[in-house]
Amino acid sequence: MTDKRVALVTGASRGIGKAIAFRLAQEGIYVVLNCSAHAEAAEAAAEEIRQAGGEAEVVSFSVDDEAQVKAAVDGILTRLGRIDILVNNAGITRDGLLMMMKPADFEAVMKVNLFGTFYCTKAVIRQMVKRRTGRIVNISSISGIMGNAGQANYSASKAGIIGFTKAVAREMAGRNITVNAVAPGFIDTDMTKAMSADLREKAAAQIPVGHFGTPEDVARAVSFLVSEESGYITGQVLAVDGGMSM
């Protein structure tokens, strides 16, 4: 058991998820880092948090498996007694033009990105309702706002997350549980670093501020949305994209 606020951050072994976990730990929140395929990286991230004076642990489960999600959440609640914050960050891509896209690739992206958000939220929210408090932040994308060629599956999943966010926010508003979304633009992560120099240059040219963001930019937005200061904000989508989607 812990007296600290507890945050579950999915997909937290690297990139945006890792930055969010670090930020929340810096604010005195006990962080549970979820991972599926990168357990060593997640353990290393948790150890970095502990070395910096924070508290963290790793729980491995696949967000696209409802049974695994429920078992993991039940375990966290048994050990720690609470989950105050849920950050649905886990996501994958299977890019390709629509005419060439395999149904399996469309389904895989929807299963992890959208169904994973549904499974994790459903598993966590009942105990938030009982305690009449909670903060949920879903990581969407400007691809879900603007669409992006070659990402019909990813854009659909991230747009679905926005609709899901607004619907659940309405359901939970009277119970002191806020539900918001953050929509990152081009952020310096392993995914964008794999882009060719030419493609990165073209992408940066579309961003009014002229450069990619950092995972910490997204983490700061999440930090605000899970804070006490944001208690009157729910059902909103905060774009962290250097002005790209305006």
Short mmCIF file of C-alpha atoms in Angstrom, two decimals:
data_model
loop_
_atom_site.label_atom_id
_atom_site.label_comp_id
_atom_site.label_asym_id
_atom_site.label_seq_id
_atom_site.Cartn_x
_atom_site.Cartn_y
_atom_site.Cartn_z
CA MET A 1 0.00 0.00 0.00
CA THR A 2 1.09 3.57 -0.55
CA ASP A 3 -0.18 6.97 0.51
CA LYS A 4 1.12 8.52 -2.70
CA ARG A 5 -0.96 9.06 -5.79
CA VAL A 6 -0.43 6.14 -8.15
CA ALA A 7 -0.14 6.48 -11.93
CA LEU A 8 -0.28 3.68 -14.46
CA VAL A 9 1.45 4.66 -17.71
CA THR A 10 1.12 2.20 -20.58
CA GLY A 11 3.86 1.81 -23.16
CA ALA A 12 6.34 3.43 -20.80
CA SER A 13 9.61 1.72 -21.69
CA ARG A 14 10.81 4.49 -24.01
CA GLY A 15 9.91 7.68 -25.86
CA ILE A 16 6.83 9.61 -24.82
CA GLY A 17 5.70 7.04 -22.26
CA LYS A 18 9.05 7.03 -20.51
CA ALA A 19 9.13 10.84 -20.41
CA ILE A 20 5.64 10.91 -18.90
CA ALA A 21 6.63 8.39 -16.24
CA PHE A 22 9.71 10.44 -15.33
CA ARG A 23 7.74 13.66 -15.11
CA LEU A 24 5.07 12.20 -12.87
CA ALA A 25 7.66 10.57 -10.62
CA GLN A 26 9.41 13.94 -10.24
CA GLU A 27 6.14 15.29 -8.87
CA GLY A 28 6.02 12.68 -6.11
CA ILE A 29 3.66 10.25 -7.83
CA TYR A 30 4.27 6.50 -7.56
CA VAL A 31 4.57 5.34 -11.17
CA VAL A 32 3.73 1.93 -12.58
CA LEU A 33 5.40 1.55 -15.95
CA ASN A 34 3.70 -0.87 -18.31
CA CYS A 35 5.47 -2.62 -21.15
CA SER A 36 4.80 -5.55 -23.40
CA ALA A 37 7.84 -6.34 -25.54
CA HIS A 38 10.59 -4.16 -24.00
CA ALA A 39 10.81 -5.37 -20.40
CA GLU A 40 14.54 -4.66 -20.00
CA ALA A 41 14.11 -1.07 -21.20
CA ALA A 42 11.17 -0.57 -18.86
CA GLU A 43 13.15 -1.95 -15.90
CA ALA A 44 16.03 0.37 -16.78
CA ALA A 45 13.64 3.34 -16.92
CA ALA A 46 12.16 2.41 -13.52
CA GLU A 47 15.66 2.13 -12.05
CA GLU A 48 16.53 5.59 -13.41
CA ILE A 49 13.44 6.94 -11.68
CA ARG A 50 14.44 5.28 -8.40
CA GLN A 51 18.01 6.56 -8.68
CA ALA A 52 16.58 10.07 -9.06
CA GLY A 53 14.61 9.66 -5.83
CA GLY A 54 11.26 8.59 -7.24
CA GLU A 55 9.23 5.43 -6.77
CA ALA A 56 8.44 3.14 -9.67
CA GLU A 57 7.77 -0.43 -10.65
CA VAL A 58 7.23 -2.32 -13.90
CA VAL A 59 4.21 -4.43 -14.78
CA SER A 60 4.32 -6.33 -18.07
CA PHE A 61 1.08 -7.00 -19.93
CA SER A 62 -0.32 -6.57 -23.43
CA VAL A 63 -2.93 -3.83 -23.55
CA ASP A 64 -4.72 -5.60 -26.41
CA ASP A 65 -5.52 -8.58 -24.17
CA GLU A 66 -8.43 -7.80 -21.85
CA ALA A 67 -7.69 -10.68 -19.48
CA GLN A 68 -4.05 -9.60 -19.07
CA VAL A 69 -5.12 -6.00 -18.47
CA LYS A 70 -7.66 -6.95 -15.80
CA ALA A 71 -5.22 -9.28 -14.01
CA ALA A 72 -2.49 -6.64 -14.01
CA VAL A 73 -4.77 -3.88 -12.74
CA ASP A 74 -6.18 -6.15 -10.02
CA GLY A 75 -2.60 -6.90 -8.96
CA ILE A 76 -1.68 -3.23 -8.77
CA LEU A 77 -4.76 -2.47 -6.68
CA THR A 78 -3.98 -5.35 -4.32
CA ARG A 79 -0.38 -4.19 -3.82
CA LEU A 80 -0.81 -0.43 -3.83
CA GLY A 81 -4.47 0.05 -2.96
CA ARG A 82 -5.23 2.63 -5.62
CA ILE A 83 -4.75 3.92 -9.16
CA ASP A 84 -5.34 7.66 -9.27
CA ILE A 85 -4.01 8.34 -12.75
CA LEU A 86 -4.17 6.38 -15.99
CA VAL A 87 -2.17 7.44 -19.04
CA ASN A 88 -3.11 5.38 -22.08
CA ASN A 89 0.03 5.82 -24.15
CA ALA A 90 0.73 2.36 -25.63
CA GLY A 91 0.45 2.33 -29.40
CA ILE A 92 1.78 0.80 -32.60
CA THR A 93 1.91 1.63 -36.29
CA ARG A 94 1.56 -0.56 -39.37
CA ASP A 95 1.83 2.09 -42.07
CA GLY A 96 0.91 1.58 -45.69
CA LEU A 97 -1.30 3.01 -48.41
CA LEU A 98 -4.91 1.91 -48.11
CA MET A 99 -4.94 -0.06 -51.38
CA MET A 100 -2.01 -2.14 -50.14
CA MET A 101 -3.00 -2.39 -46.48
CA LYS A 102 -3.70 -5.86 -45.14
CA PRO A 103 -6.78 -6.28 -42.94
CA ALA A 104 -4.51 -7.83 -40.30
CA ASP A 105 -2.46 -4.62 -40.13
CA PHE A 106 -5.59 -2.50 -39.77
CA GLU A 107 -6.90 -4.79 -37.05
CA ALA A 108 -3.61 -4.94 -35.13
CA VAL A 109 -3.35 -1.15 -34.88
CA MET A 110 -6.99 -0.79 -33.81
CA LYS A 111 -6.58 -3.56 -31.25
CA VAL A 112 -3.57 -2.03 -29.50
CA ASN A 113 -4.32 1.67 -29.88
CA LEU A 114 -8.09 1.85 -29.48
CA PHE A 115 -9.12 -1.42 -27.83
CA GLY A 116 -6.11 -1.14 -25.50
CA THR A 117 -7.34 2.28 -24.36
CA PHE A 118 -10.80 0.81 -23.81
CA TYR A 119 -9.56 -2.23 -21.89
CA CYS A 120 -7.28 -0.24 -19.58
CA THR A 121 -9.84 2.47 -18.89
CA LYS A 122 -12.58 -0.05 -18.13
CA ALA A 123 -10.28 -1.96 -15.77
CA VAL A 124 -9.22 1.13 -13.83
CA ILE A 125 -12.32 3.26 -13.74
CA ARG A 126 -14.53 1.30 -11.33
CA GLN A 127 -12.24 1.94 -8.36
CA MET A 128 -11.98 5.61 -9.40
CA VAL A 129 -15.78 5.82 -9.31
CA LYS A 130 -15.85 4.26 -5.84
CA ARG A 131 -13.33 6.80 -4.56
CA ARG A 132 -14.91 9.60 -6.62
CA THR A 133 -11.61 10.83 -7.94
CA GLY A 134 -9.35 10.17 -10.89
CA ARG A 135 -7.46 11.52 -13.88
CA ILE A 136 -7.32 9.79 -17.26
CA VAL A 137 -5.23 11.04 -20.17
CA ASN A 138 -5.37 9.28 -23.52
CA ILE A 139 -2.54 9.83 -25.98
CA SER A 140 -4.06 10.46 -29.39
CA SER A 141 -2.23 12.11 -32.31
CA ILE A 142 -2.65 14.92 -34.79
CA SER A 143 -3.06 12.06 -37.27
CA GLY A 144 -6.39 11.50 -35.56
CA ILE A 145 -7.31 15.16 -36.07
CA MET A 146 -5.93 15.83 -39.56
CA GLY A 147 -5.49 12.37 -41.03
CA ASN A 148 -2.20 11.29 -42.57
CA ALA A 149 -1.53 9.57 -45.88
CA GLY A 150 -0.31 6.03 -45.40
CA GLN A 151 -1.85 5.83 -41.92
CA ALA A 152 -5.52 5.02 -42.44
CA ASN A 153 -5.37 2.48 -39.62
CA TYR A 154 -3.37 4.68 -37.23
CA SER A 155 -5.44 7.81 -37.97
CA ALA A 156 -8.67 5.86 -37.45
CA SER A 157 -7.46 4.48 -34.13
CA LYS A 158 -6.33 7.88 -32.86
CA ALA A 159 -9.55 9.58 -34.02
CA GLY A 160 -11.43 6.84 -32.20
CA ILE A 161 -9.51 7.66 -29.04
CA ILE A 162 -10.72 11.26 -29.26
CA GLY A 163 -14.36 10.15 -29.53
CA PHE A 164 -13.84 7.66 -26.71
CA THR A 165 -12.30 10.39 -24.54
CA LYS A 166 -15.26 12.73 -24.99
CA ALA A 167 -17.84 10.02 -24.35
CA VAL A 168 -16.18 8.75 -21.16
CA ALA A 169 -15.59 12.33 -19.98
CA ARG A 170 -19.34 12.91 -20.14
CA GLU A 171 -20.05 9.70 -18.24
CA MET A 172 -17.54 10.49 -15.48
CA ALA A 173 -17.86 14.28 -15.13
CA GLY A 174 -20.17 14.11 -12.12
CA ARG A 175 -17.80 11.79 -10.25
CA ASN A 176 -14.75 14.07 -10.07
CA ILE A 177 -13.00 12.02 -12.78
CA THR A 178 -11.58 13.98 -15.68
CA VAL A 179 -10.83 12.39 -19.04
CA ASN A 180 -8.76 14.27 -21.59
CA ALA A 181 -6.60 13.55 -24.62
CA VAL A 182 -3.22 14.81 -25.75
CA ALA A 183 -2.52 14.82 -29.47
CA PRO A 184 1.23 14.98 -30.20
CA GLY A 185 2.54 16.08 -33.56
CA PHE A 186 6.02 15.23 -34.81
CA ILE A 187 8.00 14.32 -31.68
CA ASP A 188 11.64 13.20 -31.57
CA THR A 189 11.26 9.52 -30.75
CA ASP A 190 12.66 6.28 -32.16
CA MET A 191 9.79 6.28 -34.65
CA THR A 192 10.53 9.71 -36.12
CA LYS A 193 14.30 9.26 -35.91
CA ALA A 194 13.90 6.37 -38.36
CA MET A 195 12.57 8.80 -40.97
CA SER A 196 14.91 9.82 -43.79
CA ALA A 197 16.59 13.21 -43.54
CA ASP A 198 14.56 14.43 -46.52
CA LEU A 199 11.27 13.34 -44.96
CA ARG A 200 12.18 14.93 -41.63
CA GLU A 201 12.97 18.19 -43.39
CA LYS A 202 9.64 18.14 -45.23
CA ALA A 203 7.81 17.37 -41.99
CA ALA A 204 9.51 20.19 -40.11
CA ALA A 205 8.53 22.60 -42.89
CA GLN A 206 4.85 21.91 -42.07
CA ILE A 207 5.30 22.89 -38.41
CA PRO A 208 4.79 26.61 -37.68
CA VAL A 209 7.42 26.63 -34.93
CA GLY A 210 9.86 25.01 -37.38
CA HIS A 211 11.06 21.95 -35.49
CA PHE A 212 10.00 18.65 -33.95
CA GLY A 213 8.90 18.52 -30.33
CA THR A 214 10.42 16.43 -27.55
CA PRO A 215 8.87 13.70 -25.41
CA GLU A 216 9.21 16.10 -22.49
CA ASP A 217 6.89 18.57 -24.27
CA VAL A 218 4.18 15.92 -24.23
CA ALA A 219 4.98 14.92 -20.65
CA ARG A 220 4.49 18.49 -19.45
CA ALA A 221 1.03 18.60 -21.02
CA VAL A 222 0.09 15.30 -19.37
CA SER A 223 1.45 16.55 -16.05
CA PHE A 224 -0.89 19.52 -16.17
CA LEU A 225 -3.93 17.44 -17.11
CA VAL A 226 -3.43 15.06 -14.16
CA SER A 227 -2.83 17.88 -11.68
CA GLU A 228 -5.28 19.46 -9.26
CA GLU A 229 -5.08 22.66 -11.29
CA SER A 230 -6.85 20.99 -14.23
CA GLY A 231 -9.89 19.82 -12.27
CA TYR A 232 -12.31 21.91 -14.34
CA ILE A 233 -10.99 20.61 -17.66
CA THR A 234 -12.48 17.45 -19.13
CA GLY A 235 -13.34 16.04 -22.55
CA GLN A 236 -10.68 18.17 -24.22
CA VAL A 237 -7.98 17.45 -26.80
CA LEU A 238 -4.70 19.28 -26.25
CA ALA A 239 -2.55 19.32 -29.39
CA VAL A 240 1.18 19.35 -28.67
CA ASP A 241 2.29 19.89 -32.23
CA GLY A 242 4.03 23.25 -32.64
CA GLY A 243 0.89 24.67 -34.25
CA MET A 244 0.72 22.09 -37.04
CA SER A 245 -2.96 21.26 -36.68
CA MET A 246 -4.31 24.79 -36.19
#
